[in-house]
Short mmCIF file of C-alpha atoms in Angstrom, two decimals:
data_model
loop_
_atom_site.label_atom_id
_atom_site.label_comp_id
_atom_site.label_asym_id
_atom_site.label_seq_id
_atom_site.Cartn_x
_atom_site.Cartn_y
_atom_site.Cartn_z
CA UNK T 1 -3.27 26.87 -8.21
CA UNK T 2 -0.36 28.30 -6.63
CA UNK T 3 1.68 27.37 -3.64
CA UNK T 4 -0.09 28.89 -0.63
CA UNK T 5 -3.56 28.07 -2.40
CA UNK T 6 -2.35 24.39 -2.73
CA UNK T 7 -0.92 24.38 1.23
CA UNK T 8 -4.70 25.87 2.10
CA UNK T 9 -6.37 23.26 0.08
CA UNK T 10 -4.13 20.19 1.66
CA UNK T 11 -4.88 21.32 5.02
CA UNK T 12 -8.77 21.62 4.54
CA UNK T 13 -8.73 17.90 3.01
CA UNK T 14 -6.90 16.78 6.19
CA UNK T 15 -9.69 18.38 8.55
CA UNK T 16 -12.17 16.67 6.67
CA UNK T 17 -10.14 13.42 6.69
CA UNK T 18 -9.66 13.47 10.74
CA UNK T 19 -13.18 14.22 11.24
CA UNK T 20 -13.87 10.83 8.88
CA UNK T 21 -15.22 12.87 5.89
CA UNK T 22 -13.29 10.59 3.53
CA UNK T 23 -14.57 10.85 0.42
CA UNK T 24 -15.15 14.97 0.71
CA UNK T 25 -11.49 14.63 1.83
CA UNK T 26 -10.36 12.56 -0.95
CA UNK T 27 -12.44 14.86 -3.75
CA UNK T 28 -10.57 17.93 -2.20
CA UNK T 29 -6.89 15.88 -2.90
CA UNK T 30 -7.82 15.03 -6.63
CA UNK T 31 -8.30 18.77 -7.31
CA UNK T 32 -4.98 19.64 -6.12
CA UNK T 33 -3.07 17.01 -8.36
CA UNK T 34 -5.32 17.89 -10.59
CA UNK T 35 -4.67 22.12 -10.47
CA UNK T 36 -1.57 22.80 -9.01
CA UNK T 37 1.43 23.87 -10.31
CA UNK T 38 3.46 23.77 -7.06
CA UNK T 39 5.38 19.96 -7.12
CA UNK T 40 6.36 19.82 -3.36
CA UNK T 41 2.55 20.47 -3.09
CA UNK T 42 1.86 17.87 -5.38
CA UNK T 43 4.45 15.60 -3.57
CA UNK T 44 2.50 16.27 -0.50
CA UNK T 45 -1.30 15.55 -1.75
CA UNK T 46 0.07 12.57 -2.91
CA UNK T 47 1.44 11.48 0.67
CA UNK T 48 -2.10 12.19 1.82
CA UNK T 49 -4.01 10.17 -0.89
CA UNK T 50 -1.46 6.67 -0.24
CA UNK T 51 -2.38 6.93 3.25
CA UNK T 52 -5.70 7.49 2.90
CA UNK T 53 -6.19 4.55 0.20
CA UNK T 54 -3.77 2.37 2.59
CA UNK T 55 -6.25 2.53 5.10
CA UNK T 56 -9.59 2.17 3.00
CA UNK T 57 -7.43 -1.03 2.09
CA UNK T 58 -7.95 0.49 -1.95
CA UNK T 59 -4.20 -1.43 -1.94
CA UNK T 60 -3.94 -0.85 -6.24
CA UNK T 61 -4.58 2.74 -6.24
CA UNK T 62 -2.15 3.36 -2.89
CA UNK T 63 0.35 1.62 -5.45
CA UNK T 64 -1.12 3.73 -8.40
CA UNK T 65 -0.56 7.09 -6.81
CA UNK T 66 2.93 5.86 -5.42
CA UNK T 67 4.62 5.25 -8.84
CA UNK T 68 3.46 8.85 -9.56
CA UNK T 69 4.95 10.08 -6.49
CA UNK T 70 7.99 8.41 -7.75
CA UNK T 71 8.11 10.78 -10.82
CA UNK T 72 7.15 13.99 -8.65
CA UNK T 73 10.22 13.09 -6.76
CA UNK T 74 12.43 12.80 -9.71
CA UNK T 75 10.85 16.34 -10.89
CA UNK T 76 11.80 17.77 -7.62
CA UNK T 77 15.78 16.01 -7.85
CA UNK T 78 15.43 16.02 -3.70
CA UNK T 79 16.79 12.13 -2.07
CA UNK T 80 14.87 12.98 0.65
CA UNK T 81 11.48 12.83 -1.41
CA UNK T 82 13.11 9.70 -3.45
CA UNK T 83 13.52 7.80 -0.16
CA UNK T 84 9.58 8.75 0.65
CA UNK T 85 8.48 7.37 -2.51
CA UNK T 86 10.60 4.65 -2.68
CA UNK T 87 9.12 3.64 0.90
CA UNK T 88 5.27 4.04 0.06
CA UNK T 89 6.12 1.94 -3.15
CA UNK T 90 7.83 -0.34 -1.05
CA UNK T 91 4.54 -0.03 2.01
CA UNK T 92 1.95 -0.44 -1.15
CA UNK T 93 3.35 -3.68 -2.50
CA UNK T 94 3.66 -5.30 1.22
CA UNK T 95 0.16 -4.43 1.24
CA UNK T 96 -0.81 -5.98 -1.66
CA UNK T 97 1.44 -8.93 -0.58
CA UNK T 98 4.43 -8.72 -2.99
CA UNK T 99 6.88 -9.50 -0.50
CA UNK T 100 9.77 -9.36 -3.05
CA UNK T 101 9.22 -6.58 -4.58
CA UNK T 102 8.77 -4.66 -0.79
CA UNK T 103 11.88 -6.05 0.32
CA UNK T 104 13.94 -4.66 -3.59
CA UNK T 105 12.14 -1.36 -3.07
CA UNK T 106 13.15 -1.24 1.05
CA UNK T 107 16.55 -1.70 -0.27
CA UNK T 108 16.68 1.03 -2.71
CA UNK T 109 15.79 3.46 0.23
CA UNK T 110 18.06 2.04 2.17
CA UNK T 111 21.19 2.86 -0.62
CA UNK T 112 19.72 6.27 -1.26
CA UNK T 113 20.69 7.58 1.86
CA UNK T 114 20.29 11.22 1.44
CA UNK T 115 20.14 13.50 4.59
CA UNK T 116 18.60 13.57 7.94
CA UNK T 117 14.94 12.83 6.68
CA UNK T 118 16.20 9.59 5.20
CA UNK T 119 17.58 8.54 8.59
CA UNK T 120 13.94 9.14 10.27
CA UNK T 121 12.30 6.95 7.74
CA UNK T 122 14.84 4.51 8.00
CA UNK T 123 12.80 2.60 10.81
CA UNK T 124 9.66 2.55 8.69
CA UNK T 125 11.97 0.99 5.64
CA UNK T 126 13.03 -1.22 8.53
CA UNK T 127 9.69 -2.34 9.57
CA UNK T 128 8.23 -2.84 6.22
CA UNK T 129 11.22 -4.94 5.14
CA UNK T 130 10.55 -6.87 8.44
CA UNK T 131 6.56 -7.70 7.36
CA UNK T 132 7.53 -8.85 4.07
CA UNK T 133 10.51 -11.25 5.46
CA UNK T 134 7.53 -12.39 7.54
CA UNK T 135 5.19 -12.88 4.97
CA UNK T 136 7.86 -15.39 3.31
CA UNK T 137 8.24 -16.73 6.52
CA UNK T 138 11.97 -16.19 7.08
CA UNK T 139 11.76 -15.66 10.18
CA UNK T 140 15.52 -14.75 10.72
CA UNK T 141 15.63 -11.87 8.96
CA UNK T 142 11.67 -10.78 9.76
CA UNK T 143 13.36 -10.18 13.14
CA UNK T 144 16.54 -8.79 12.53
CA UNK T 145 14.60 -5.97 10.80
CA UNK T 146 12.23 -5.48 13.42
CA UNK T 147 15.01 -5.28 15.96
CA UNK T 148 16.54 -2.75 14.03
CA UNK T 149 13.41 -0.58 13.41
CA UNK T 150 12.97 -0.84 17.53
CA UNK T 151 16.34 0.87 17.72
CA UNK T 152 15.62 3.66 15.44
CA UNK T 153 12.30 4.06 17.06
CA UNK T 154 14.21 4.50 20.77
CA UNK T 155 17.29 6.36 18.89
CA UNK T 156 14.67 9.09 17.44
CA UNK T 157 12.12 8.92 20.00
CA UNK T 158 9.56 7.70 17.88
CA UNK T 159 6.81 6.11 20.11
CA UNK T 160 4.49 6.08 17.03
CA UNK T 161 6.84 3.84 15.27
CA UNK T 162 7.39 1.70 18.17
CA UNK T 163 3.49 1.27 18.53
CA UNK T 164 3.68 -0.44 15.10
CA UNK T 165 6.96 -2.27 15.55
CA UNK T 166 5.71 -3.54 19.29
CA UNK T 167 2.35 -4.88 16.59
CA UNK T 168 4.29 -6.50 13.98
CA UNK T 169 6.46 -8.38 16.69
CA UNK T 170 3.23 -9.39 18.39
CA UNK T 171 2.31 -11.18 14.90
CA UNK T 172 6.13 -12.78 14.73
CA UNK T 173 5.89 -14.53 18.36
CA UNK T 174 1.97 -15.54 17.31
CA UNK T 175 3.26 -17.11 13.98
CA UNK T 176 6.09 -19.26 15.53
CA UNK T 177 3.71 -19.56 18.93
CA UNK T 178 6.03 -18.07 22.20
CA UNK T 179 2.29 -16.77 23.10
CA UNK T 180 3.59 -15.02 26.18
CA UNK T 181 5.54 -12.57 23.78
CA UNK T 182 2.81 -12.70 21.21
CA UNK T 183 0.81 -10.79 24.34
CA UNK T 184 3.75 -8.56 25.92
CA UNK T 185 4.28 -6.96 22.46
CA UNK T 186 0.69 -5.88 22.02
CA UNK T 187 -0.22 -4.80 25.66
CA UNK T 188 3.05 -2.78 25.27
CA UNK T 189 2.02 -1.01 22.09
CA UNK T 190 -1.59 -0.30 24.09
CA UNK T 191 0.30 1.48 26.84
CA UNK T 192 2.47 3.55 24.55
CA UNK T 193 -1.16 4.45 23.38
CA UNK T 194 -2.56 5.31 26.46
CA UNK T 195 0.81 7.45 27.78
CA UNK T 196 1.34 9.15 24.56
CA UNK T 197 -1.70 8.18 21.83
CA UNK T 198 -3.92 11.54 22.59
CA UNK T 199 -3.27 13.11 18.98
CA UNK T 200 -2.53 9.74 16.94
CA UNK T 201 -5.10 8.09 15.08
CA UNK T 202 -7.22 5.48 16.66
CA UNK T 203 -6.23 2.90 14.38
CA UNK T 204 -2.63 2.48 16.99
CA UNK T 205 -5.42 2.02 19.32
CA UNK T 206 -7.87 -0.85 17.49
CA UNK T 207 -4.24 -2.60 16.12
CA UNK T 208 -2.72 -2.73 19.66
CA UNK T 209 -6.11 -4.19 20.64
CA UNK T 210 -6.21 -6.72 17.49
CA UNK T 211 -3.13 -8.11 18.20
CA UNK T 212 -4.18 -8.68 22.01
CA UNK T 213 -7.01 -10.77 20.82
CA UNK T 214 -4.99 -12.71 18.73
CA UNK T 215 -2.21 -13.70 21.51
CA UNK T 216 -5.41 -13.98 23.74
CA UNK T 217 -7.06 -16.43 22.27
CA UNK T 218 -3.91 -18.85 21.28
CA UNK T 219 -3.92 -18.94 25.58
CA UNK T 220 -7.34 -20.29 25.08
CA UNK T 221 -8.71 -16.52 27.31
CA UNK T 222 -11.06 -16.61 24.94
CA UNK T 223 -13.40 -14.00 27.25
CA UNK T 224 -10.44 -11.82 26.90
CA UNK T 225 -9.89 -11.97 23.27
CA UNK T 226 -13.78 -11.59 22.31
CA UNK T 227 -13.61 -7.88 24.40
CA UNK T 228 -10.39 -6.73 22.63
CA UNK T 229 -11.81 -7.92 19.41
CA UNK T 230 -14.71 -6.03 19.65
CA UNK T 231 -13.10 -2.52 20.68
CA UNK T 232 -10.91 -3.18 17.38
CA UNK T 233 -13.95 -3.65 15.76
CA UNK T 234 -15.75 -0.70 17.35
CA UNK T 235 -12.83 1.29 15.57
CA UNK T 236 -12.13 -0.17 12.47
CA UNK T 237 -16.25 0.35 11.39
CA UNK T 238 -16.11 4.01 12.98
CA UNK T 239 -13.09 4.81 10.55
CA UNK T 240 -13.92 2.62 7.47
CA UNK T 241 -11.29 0.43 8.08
CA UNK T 242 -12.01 -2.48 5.77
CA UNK T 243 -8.37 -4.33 6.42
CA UNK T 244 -8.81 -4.28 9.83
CA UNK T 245 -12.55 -5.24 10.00
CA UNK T 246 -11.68 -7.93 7.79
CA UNK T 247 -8.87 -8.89 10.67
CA UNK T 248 -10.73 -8.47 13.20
CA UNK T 249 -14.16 -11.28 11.45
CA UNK T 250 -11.10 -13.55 11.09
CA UNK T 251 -10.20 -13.23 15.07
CA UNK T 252 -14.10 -13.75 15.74
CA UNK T 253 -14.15 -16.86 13.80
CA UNK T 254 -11.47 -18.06 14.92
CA UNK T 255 -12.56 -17.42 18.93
CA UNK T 256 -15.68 -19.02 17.74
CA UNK T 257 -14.50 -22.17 16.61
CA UNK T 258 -12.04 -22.49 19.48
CA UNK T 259 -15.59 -22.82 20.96
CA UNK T 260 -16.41 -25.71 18.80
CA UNK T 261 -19.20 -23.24 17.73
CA UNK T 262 -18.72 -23.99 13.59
CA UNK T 263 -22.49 -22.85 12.97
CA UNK T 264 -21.31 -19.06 14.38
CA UNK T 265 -17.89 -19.54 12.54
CA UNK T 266 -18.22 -20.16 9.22
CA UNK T 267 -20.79 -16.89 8.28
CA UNK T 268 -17.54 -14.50 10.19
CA UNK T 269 -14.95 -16.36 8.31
CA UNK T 270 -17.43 -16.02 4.79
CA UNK T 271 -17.21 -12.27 5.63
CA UNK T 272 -13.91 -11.71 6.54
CA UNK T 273 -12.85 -13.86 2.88
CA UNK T 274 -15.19 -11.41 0.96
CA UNK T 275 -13.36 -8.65 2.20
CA UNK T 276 -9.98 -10.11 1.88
CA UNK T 277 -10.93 -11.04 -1.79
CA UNK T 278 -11.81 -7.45 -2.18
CA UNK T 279 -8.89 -5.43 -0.83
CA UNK T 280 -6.32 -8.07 -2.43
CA UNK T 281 -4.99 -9.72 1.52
CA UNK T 282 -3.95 -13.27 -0.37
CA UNK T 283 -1.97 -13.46 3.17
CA UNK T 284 -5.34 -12.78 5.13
CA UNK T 285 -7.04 -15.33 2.74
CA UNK T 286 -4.67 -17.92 3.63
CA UNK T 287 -5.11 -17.39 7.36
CA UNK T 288 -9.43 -17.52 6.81
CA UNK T 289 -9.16 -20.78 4.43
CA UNK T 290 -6.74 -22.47 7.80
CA UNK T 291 -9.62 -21.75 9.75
CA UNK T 292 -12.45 -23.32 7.41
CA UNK T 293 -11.05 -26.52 7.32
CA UNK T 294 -10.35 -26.24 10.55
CA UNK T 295 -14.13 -26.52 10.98
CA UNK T 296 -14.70 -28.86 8.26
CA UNK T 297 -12.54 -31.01 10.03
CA UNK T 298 -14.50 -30.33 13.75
CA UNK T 299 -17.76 -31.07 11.45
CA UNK T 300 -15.79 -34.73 10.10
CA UNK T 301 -16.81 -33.23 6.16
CA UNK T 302 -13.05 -33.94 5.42
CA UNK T 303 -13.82 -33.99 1.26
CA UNK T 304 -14.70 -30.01 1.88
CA UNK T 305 -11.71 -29.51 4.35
CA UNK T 306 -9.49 -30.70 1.29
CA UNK T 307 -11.48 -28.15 -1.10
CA UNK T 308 -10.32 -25.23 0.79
CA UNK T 309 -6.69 -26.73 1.63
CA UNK T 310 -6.34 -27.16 -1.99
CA UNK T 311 -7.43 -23.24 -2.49
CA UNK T 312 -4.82 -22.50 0.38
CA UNK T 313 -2.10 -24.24 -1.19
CA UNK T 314 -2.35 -22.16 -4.56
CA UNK T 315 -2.30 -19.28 -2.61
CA UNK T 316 0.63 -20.00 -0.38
CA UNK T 317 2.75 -21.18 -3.14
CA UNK T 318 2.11 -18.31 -5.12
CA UNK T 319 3.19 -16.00 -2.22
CA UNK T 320 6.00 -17.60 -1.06
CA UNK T 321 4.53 -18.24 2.46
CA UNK T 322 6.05 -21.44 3.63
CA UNK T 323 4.67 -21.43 7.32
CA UNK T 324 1.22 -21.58 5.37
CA UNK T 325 2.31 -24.55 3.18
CA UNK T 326 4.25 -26.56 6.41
CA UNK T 327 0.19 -25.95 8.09
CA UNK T 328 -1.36 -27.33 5.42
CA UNK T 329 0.71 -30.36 5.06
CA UNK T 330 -0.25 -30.62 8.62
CA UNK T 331 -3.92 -30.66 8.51
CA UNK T 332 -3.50 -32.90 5.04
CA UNK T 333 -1.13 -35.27 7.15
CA UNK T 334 -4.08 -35.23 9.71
CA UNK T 335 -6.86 -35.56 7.33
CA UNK T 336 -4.85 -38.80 5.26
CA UNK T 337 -4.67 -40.17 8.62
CA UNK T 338 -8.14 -40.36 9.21
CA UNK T 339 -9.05 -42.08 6.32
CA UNK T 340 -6.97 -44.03 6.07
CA UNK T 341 -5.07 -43.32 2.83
CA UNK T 342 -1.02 -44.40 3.56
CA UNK T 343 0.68 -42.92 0.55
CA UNK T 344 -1.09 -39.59 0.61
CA UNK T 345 -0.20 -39.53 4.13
CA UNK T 346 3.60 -39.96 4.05
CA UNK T 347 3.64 -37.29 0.99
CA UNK T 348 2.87 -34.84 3.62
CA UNK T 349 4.69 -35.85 5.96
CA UNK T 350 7.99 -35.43 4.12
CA UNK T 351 6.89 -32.22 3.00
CA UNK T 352 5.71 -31.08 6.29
CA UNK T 353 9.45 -31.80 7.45
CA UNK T 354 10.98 -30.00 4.13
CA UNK T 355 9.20 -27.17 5.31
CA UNK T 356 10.65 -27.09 8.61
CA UNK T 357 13.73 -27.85 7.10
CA UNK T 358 13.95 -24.68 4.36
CA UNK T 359 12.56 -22.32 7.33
CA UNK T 360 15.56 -23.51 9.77
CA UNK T 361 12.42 -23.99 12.35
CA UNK T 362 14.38 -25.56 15.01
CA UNK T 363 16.02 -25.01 18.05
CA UNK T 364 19.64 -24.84 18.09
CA UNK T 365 20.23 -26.11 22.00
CA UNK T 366 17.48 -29.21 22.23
CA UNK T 367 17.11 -29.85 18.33
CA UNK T 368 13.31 -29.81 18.75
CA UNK T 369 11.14 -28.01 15.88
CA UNK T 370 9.93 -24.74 17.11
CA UNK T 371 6.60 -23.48 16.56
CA UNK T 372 4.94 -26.85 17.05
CA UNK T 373 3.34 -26.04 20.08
CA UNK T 374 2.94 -22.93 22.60
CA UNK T 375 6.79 -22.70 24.04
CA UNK T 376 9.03 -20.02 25.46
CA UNK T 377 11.63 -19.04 23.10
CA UNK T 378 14.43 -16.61 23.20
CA UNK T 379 16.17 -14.76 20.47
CA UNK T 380 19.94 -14.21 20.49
CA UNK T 381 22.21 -11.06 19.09
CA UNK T 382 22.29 -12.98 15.69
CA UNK T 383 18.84 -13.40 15.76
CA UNK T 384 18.38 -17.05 15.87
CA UNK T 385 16.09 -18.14 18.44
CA UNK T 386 16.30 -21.47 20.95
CA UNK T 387 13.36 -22.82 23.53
CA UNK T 388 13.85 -21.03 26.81
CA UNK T 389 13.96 -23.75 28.36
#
């Protein structure tokens, strides 16, 4: 297959990818890689299979076919195509939770700086480095990076970029709970959707609106987050999304047990975990097992809420996630409480406080922990943050 057959071929797959012909469009991609003889060609398909896999949530092959865009890059001695596949190794491993390894491989890009191209992608590098700071919860540097990849999304123009960046700070003000921000971020990435979204995919659309939920219900609009969910939701089954519909059974759960409606609950947050399990979201898993024992613990079956803390715990420890662990402590120092056991509780309660501690969760004016309840907070140039007030 030569090079205009292979450019013909790409373009047909796309068509049938945009009008949500997946698999035909996927079939159509393995016969290039597997035919051509063309390696920019090659480097191409392969762009078109990570993405497509990235959004199926098929998180092991995105990584597969990124270590062999890696070696179509080195065949093709171009840094501009080395920074590419640096990036979707670095994207694939964020997705599958490796927040190390994202933040080495965002690095690498970073060094290779080649020529203009590498500058554009810079703000992706920047935003993917940012989601795997956040995963480990250092929050610091999560920020910092997002900052940055806000600037190279004004300094390029790159509304697109800024949708996302707007989304992943929406998640950073939700995690350490300024909910006002945790709802500007969002509603701003849904009107740089509306003014500028008519040829992007309508997955900016369903994650603006996924986010929104989110910040919605921590303000308890729980009306509000149910409608957002469900447009999210609209999309994400339209396009096959199964890491967003697995988000968006999570934010359902979650709006029903802020209900106190466990019976309506637990079946969303069994669905959401099956599909986390399946697409490898350990972070996602750790968020659905929170809300479990949440409801074991509405329900008073504390011996079950310890089950799935216990199942959390492995999971956060193994990621690195230490605003998952400093929760759990939380609910454990709650649950020891309750029954009464003393030296189980103050266990937790140092290690809820180590946690705090290692995370530099505190506010640098008052000397207050931050992210202990819903407060204003404001970030300075260097990135550390103090309550508002």
């Amino acid at each position: 297959m030569g090079q205009d057959q292979t450019k013909q071929q790409i373009e047909k797959g796309l068509h049938l990818y945009q009008s949500n012909q997946t698999e035909k469009a996927l079939r159509v991609w393995m016969r290039v890689l597997e035919k051509s003889a063309d390696p920019a060609g090659r480097f191409r398909v392969l762009g078109c299979l990570i993405t497509a896999h990235a959004e199926m949530g098929r998180y092991k092959d995105m990584l597969k076919f990124a270590v062999v865009q890696i070696d179509t890059a080195r065949e093709l001695e171009d840094p501009d195509y080395l920074t590419e596949s640096y990036l979707n190794l670095a994207r694939s491993n964020e997705k599958l939770c490796e927040f190390q390894k994202t933040i080495s491989y965002c690095k690498t890009c970073l060094n290779m700086q080649g020529t203009t191209v590498s500058l554009q992608l810079n703000g992706q590098v920047s935003l993917s480095m940012g989601n795997a700071f956040l995963g480990l919860s250092i929050f610091q540097k999560a920020l910092e990076c997002f900052e940055k990849a806000l600037r190279y999304a004004h300094n390029n123009d790159d509304k697109m970029l800024e949708c996302r960046v707007c989304c992943s700070l929406g998640n950073f003000y939700a995690q350490i709970k300024d909910y006002e921000k945790a709802l500007f971020f969002p509603c701003k990435a849904a009107e740089l959707v509306n003014d500028y979204g008519t040829g992007w995919s309508l997955k900016y659309r369903a994650m603006s609106q996924y986010h929104m939920a989110v910040a919605y219900r921590k303000l308890g609009r729980l009306a509000d987050a149910m409608d957002c969910c469900e447009e999210s939701m609209k999309i994400a089954l339209q396009h096959g999304d199964r890491p967003l519909q697995a988000l968006c059974l999570l934010c359902f759960a979650d709006i029903h047990r802020s209900r106190k409606d466990v019976q309506t609950a637990i079946p969303r947050y069994d669905s959401s975990m099956s599909i986390m399990t399946e697409i490898g979201n350990r972070l996602g898993l750790i968020q659905v097992l929170l809300g479990v024992t949440k409801c074991w613990m509405i329900q008073k079956e504390l011996d079950k809420a310890l089950e799935s803390i216990e199942k959390a715990q492995e999971l956060a420890e193994g990621l690195g996630n230490k605003l998952g662990l400093l929760k759990l402590h939380c609910l454990c120092e709650r649950i020891y409480r309750t029954k009464g056991q003393q030296r189980e509780l103050r266990d937790h309660v140092v290690k809820f406080h180590e946690c705090v501690e290692e995370m530099e969760l505190y506010c640098g004016m008052c000397g207050e922990s931050i992210g202990e309840k819903n407060n204003q907070l404001q970030a300075l140039p260097c990135s550390h943050f103090f309550h508002l007030k």
